[in-house]
mmCIF file of C-alpha atoms in Angstrom:
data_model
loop_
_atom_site.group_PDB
_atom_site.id
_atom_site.type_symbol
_atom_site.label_atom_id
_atom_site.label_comp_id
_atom_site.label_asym_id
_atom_site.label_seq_id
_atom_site.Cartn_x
_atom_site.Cartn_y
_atom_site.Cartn_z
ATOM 1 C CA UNK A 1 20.791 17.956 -1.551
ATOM 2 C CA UNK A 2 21.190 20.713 1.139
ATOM 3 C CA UNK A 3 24.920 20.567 2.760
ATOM 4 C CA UNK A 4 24.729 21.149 6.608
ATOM 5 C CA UNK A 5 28.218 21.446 8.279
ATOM 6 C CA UNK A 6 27.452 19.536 11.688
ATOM 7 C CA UNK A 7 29.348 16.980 12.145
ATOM 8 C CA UNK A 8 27.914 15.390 15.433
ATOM 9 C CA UNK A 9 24.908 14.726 13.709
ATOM 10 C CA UNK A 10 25.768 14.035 9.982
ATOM 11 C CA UNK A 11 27.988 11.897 7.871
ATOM 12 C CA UNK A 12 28.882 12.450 4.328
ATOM 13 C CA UNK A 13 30.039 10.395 1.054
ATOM 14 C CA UNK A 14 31.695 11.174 -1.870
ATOM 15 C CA UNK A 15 28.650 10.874 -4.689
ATOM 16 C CA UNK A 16 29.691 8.749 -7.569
ATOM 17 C CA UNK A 17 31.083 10.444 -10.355
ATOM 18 C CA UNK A 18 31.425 13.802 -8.902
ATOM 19 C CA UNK A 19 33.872 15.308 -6.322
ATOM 20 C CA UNK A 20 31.883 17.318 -4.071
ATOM 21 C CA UNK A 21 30.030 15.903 -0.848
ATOM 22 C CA UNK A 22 26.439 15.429 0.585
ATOM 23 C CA UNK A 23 25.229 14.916 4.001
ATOM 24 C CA UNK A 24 23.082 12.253 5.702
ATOM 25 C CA UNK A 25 21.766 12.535 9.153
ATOM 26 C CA UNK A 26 22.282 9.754 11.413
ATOM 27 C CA UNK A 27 18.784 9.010 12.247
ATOM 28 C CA UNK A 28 17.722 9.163 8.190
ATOM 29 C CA UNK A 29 21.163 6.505 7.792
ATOM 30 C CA UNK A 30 20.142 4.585 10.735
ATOM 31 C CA UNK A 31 16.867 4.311 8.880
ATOM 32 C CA UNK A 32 17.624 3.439 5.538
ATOM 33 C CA UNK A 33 20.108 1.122 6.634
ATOM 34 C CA UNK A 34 17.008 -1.220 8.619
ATOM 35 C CA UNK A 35 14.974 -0.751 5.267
ATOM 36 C CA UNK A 36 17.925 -1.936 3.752
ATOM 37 C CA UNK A 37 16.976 -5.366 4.992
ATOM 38 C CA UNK A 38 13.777 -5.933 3.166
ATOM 39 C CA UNK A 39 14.687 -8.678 0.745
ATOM 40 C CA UNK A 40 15.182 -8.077 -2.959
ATOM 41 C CA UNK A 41 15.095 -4.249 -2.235
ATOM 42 C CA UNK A 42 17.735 -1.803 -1.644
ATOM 43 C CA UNK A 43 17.246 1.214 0.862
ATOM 44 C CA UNK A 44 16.762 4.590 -1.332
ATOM 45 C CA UNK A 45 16.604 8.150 0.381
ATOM 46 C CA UNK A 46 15.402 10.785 -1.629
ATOM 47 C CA UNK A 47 14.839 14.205 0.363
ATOM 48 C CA UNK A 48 14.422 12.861 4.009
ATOM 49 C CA UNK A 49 12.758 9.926 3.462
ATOM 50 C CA UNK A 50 13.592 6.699 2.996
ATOM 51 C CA UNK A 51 11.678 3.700 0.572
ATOM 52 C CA UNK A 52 13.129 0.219 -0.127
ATOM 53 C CA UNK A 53 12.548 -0.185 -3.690
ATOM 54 C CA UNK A 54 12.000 -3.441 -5.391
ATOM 55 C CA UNK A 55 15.568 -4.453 -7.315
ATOM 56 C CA UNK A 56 13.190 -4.927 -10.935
ATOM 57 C CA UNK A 57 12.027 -1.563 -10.728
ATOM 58 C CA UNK A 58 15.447 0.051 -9.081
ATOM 59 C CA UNK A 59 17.017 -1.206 -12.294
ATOM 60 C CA UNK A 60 14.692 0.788 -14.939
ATOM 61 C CA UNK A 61 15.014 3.989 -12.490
ATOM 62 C CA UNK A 62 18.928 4.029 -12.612
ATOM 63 C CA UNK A 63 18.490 3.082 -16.700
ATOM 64 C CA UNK A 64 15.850 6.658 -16.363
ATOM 65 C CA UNK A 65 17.696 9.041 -14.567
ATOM 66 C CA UNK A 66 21.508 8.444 -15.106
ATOM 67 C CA UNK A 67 23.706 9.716 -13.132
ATOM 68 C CA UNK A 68 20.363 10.092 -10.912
ATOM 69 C CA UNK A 69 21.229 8.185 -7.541
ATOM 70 C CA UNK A 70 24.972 7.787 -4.891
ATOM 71 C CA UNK A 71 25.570 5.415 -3.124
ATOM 72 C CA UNK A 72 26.837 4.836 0.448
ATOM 73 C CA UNK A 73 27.509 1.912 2.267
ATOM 74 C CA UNK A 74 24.922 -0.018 0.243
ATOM 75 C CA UNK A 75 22.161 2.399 0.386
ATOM 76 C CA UNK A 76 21.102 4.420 -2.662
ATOM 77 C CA UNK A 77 20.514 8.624 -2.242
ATOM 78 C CA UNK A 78 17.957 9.781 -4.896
ATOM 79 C CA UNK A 79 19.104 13.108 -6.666
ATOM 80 C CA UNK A 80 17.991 15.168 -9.245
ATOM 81 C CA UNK A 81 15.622 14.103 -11.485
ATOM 82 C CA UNK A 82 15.383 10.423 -9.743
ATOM 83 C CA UNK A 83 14.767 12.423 -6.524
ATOM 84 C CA UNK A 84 11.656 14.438 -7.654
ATOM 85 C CA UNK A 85 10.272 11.375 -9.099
ATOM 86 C CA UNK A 86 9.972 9.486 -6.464
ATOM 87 C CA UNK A 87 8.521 12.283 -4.048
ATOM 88 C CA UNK A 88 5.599 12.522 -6.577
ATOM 89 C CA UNK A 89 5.033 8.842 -6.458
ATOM 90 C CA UNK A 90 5.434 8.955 -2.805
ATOM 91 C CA UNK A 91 3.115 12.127 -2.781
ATOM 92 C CA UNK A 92 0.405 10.241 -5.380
ATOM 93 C CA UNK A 93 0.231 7.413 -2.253
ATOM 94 C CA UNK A 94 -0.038 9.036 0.771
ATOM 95 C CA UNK A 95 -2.083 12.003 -0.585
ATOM 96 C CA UNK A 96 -4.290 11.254 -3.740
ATOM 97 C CA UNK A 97 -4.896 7.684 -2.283
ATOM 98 C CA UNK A 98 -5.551 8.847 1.218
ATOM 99 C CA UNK A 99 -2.766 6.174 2.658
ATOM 100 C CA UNK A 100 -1.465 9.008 4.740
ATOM 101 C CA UNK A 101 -4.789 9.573 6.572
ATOM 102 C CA UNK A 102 -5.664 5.506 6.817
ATOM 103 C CA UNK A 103 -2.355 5.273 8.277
ATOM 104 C CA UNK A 104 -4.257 6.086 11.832
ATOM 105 C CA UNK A 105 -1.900 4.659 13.923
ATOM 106 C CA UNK A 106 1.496 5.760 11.815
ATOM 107 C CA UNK A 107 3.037 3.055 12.147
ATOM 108 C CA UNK A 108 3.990 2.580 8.335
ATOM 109 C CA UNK A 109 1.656 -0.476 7.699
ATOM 110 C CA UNK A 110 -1.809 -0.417 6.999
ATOM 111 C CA UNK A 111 -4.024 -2.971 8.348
ATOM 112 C CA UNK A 112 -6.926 -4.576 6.743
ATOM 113 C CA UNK A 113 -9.189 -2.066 8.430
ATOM 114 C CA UNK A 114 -6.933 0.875 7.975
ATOM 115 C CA UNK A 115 -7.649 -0.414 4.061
ATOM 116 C CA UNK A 116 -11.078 0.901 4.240
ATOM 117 C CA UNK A 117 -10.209 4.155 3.823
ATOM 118 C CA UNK A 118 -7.016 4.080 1.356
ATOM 119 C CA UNK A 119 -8.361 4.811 -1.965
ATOM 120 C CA UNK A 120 -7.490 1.517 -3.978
ATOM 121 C CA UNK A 121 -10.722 0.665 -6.131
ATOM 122 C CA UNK A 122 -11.063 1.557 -9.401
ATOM 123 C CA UNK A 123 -14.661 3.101 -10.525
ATOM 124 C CA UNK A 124 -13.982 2.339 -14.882
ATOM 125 C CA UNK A 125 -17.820 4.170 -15.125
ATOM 126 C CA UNK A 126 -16.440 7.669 -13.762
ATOM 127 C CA UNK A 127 -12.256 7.022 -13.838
ATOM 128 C CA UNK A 128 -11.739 7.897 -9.870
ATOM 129 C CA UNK A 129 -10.454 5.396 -7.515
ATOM 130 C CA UNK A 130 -12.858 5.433 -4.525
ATOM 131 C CA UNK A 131 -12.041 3.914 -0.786
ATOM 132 C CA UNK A 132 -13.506 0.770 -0.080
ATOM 133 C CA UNK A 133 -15.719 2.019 2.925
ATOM 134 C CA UNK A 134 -17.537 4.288 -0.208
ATOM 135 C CA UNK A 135 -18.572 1.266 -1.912
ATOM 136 C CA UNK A 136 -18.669 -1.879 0.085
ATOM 137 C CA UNK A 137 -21.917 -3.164 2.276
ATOM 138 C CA UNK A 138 -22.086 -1.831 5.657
ATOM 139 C CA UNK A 139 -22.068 -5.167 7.243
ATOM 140 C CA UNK A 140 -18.874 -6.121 5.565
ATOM 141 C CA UNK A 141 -17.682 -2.643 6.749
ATOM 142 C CA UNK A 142 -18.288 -3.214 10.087
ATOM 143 C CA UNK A 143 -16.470 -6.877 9.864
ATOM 144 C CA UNK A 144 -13.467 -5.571 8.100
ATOM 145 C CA UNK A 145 -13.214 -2.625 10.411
ATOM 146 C CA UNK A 146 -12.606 -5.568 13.362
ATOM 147 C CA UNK A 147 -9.738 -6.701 11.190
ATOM 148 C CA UNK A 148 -6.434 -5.321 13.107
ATOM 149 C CA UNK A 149 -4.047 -8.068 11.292
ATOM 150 C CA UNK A 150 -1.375 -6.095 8.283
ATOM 151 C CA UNK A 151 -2.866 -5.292 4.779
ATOM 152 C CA UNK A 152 0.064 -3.578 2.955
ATOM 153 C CA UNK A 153 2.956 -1.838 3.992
ATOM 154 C CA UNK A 154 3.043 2.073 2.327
ATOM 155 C CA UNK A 155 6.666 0.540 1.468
ATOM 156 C CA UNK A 156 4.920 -1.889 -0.860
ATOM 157 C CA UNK A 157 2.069 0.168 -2.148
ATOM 158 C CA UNK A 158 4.758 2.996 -2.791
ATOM 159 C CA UNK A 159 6.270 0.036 -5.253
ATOM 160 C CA UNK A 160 3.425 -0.788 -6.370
ATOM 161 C CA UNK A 161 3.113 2.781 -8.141
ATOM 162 C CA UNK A 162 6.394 2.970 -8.766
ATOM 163 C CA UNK A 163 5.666 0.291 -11.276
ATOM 164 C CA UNK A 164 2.714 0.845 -12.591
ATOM 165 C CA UNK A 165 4.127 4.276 -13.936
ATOM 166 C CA UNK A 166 5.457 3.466 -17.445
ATOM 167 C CA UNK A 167 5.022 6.936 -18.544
ATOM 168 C CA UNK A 168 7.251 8.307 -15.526
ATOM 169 C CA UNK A 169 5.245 10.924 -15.168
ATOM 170 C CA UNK A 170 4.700 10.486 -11.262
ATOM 171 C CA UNK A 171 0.965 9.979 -11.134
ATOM 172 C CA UNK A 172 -1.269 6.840 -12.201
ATOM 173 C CA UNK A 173 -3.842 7.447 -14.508
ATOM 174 C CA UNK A 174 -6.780 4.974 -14.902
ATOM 175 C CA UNK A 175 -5.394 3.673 -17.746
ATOM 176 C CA UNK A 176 -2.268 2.511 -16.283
ATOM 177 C CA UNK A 177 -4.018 0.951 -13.343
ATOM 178 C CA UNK A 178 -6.051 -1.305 -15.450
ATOM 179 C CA UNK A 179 -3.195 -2.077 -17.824
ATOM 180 C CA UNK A 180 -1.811 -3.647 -14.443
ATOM 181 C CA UNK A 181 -4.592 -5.178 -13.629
ATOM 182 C CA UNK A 182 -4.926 -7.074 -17.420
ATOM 183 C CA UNK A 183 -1.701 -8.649 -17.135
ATOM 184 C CA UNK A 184 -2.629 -10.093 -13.999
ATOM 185 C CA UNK A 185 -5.280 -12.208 -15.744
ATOM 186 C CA UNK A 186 -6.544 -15.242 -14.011
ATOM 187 C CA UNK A 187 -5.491 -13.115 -11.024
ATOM 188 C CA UNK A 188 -7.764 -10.401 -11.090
ATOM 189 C CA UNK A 189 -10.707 -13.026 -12.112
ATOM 190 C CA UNK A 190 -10.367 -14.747 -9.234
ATOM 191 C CA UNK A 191 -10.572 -10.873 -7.404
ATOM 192 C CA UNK A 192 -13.664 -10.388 -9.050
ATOM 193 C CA UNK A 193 -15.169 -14.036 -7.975
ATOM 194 C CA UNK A 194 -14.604 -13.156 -4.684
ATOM 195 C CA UNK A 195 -16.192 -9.885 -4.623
ATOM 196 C CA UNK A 196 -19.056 -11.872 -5.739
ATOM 197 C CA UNK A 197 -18.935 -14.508 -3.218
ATOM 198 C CA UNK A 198 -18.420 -12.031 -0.527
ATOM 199 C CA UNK A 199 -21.659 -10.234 -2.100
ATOM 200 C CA UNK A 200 -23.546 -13.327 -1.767
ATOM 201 C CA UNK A 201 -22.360 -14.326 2.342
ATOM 202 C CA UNK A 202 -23.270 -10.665 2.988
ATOM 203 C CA UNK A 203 -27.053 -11.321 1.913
ATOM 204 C CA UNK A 204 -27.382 -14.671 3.319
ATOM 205 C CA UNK A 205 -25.581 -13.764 6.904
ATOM 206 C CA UNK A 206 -28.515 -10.430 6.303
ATOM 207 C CA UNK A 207 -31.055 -13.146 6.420
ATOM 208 C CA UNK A 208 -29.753 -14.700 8.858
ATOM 209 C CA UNK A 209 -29.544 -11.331 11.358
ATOM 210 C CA UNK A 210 -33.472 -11.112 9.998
ATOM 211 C CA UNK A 211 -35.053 -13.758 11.545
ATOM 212 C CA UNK A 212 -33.289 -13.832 14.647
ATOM 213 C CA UNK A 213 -35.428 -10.781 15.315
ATOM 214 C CA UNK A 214 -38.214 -12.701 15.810
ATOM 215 C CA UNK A 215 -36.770 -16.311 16.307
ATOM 216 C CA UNK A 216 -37.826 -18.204 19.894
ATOM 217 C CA UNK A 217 -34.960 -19.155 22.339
ATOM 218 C CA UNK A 218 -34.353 -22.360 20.287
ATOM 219 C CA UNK A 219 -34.773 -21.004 17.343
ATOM 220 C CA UNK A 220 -32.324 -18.362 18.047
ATOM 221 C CA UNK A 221 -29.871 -21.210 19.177
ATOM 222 C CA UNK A 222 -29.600 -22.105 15.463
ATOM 223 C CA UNK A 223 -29.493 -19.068 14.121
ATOM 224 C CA UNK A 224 -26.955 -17.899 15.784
ATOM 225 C CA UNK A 225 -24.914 -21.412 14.864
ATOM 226 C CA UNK A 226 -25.770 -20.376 11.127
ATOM 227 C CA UNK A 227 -24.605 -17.018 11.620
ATOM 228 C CA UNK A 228 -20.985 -17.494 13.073
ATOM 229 C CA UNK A 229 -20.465 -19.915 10.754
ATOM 230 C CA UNK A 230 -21.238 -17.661 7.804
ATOM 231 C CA UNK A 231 -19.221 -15.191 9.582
ATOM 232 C CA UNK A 232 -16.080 -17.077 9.573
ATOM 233 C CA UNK A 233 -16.852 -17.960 5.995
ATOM 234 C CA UNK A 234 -16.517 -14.070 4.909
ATOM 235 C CA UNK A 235 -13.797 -13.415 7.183
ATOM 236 C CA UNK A 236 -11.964 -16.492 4.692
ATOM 237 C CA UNK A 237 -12.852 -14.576 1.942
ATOM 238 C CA UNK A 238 -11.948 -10.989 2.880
ATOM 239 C CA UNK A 239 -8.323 -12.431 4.227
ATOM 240 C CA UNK A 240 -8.085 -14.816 0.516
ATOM 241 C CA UNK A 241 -8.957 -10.725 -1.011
ATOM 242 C CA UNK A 242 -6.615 -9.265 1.165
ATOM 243 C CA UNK A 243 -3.717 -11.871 0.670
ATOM 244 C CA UNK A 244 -4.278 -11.714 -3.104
ATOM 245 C CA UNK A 245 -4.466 -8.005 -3.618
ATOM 246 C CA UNK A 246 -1.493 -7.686 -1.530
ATOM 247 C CA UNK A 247 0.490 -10.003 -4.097
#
């Protein structure tokens, strides 16, 4: 890790194990140390970024790279080996899955119509992962895209690759990602039941919209009843997908 000498605007710790010293700006420490208070994670800078990893999976990257990570007032600093590892993963996220870009507002999370364009569905025909918005219904497009409320944080879908990677290699193949899917079992089939069911409210509310192009007054009355019923019936199921993919 690059040395720089000012004081005003660093602070340094001994690294464990070794003698010499490495320095943390304030505004990366004052960072790390709010990530810090993520439950069951621990604050980890590598570079000049910050991630709070997961304890499970901090555990098999210190058993990895030993001698790979300091440690300063609580807060891990990713070196070496353990350092370049997690910039790829970090890299695979916000570029190769588009998070960076869906991230409109930068704000760290991405909401459930940020989502639409973070690369997180698995085509097993071709072996890409594809954004939602380049596979789902344009009606359900246009009612997720009015969905401001929090998806995922890139926190969690950085730990989500993190361990997914059993081959450390820094990127998720296909394989790996449904390897992870399979042990979720029951899990993912309940996924793939609601893809269905949201497939099915998509066609009926479709109906719906049909006739009311010719419905009467009264007629349109009910329709419209029907219709913001079977609204709020997919928004159920898109927040039940969204609460249960974010698991």
């Amino acid at each position: 890790m690059k040395i720089n000498t000012n004081n005003n605007s660093y602070e340094h710790t001994n690294k464990i194990l070794q003698k010499d010293k490495i320095y943390l700006s304030k505004d990366l420490l004052k960072k790390a140390q709010m990530a810090n208070n993520e439950p069951n994670k621990t604050a980890v800078i590598y570079g000049d970024k910050v991630v709070a990893i997961d304890n499970s999976i901090l555990g098999g990257l210190e058993s990895e790279y030993k001698r790979g990570f300091s440690q300063h007032k609580g807060i891990l600093i990713a070196k070496g080996g353990a350092q370049k590892y997690i910039q790829k993963i970090s890299d695979f996220v916000l570029k190769d899955l588009n998070v960076a870009n869906a991230d409109k507002n930068h704000d760290g999370m991405i909401s459930v119509a940020e989502s639409l364009d973070a690369r997180r569905i698995v085509d097993k025909k071709n072996g890409t992962i594809l954004k939602p918005i380049e596979v789902l219904p344009i009606s359900s497009v246009i009612q997720i895209k009015k969905d401001n409320s929090n998806f995922m944080s890139i926190n969690d879908i950085i730990n989500i690759q993190l361990k997914l990677d059993k081959n450390k290699d820094g990127k998720i193949s296909i394989k790996e990602i449904k390897d992870g899917q399979l042990t979720k079992g029951a899990a993912q089939s309940a996924i793939d039941s609601l893809y269905k069911q949201l497939a099915k409210l998509e066609k009926e509310a479709a109906k719906i919209i049909a006739k009311l192009t010719h419905a009467d007054k009264k007629q349109s009355k009910v329709l419209q009843r029907q219709l913001t019923i079977k609204n709020v019936e997919i928004l159920a199921v898109l927040d039940r997908l969204r609460k249960m993919q974010g698991a």
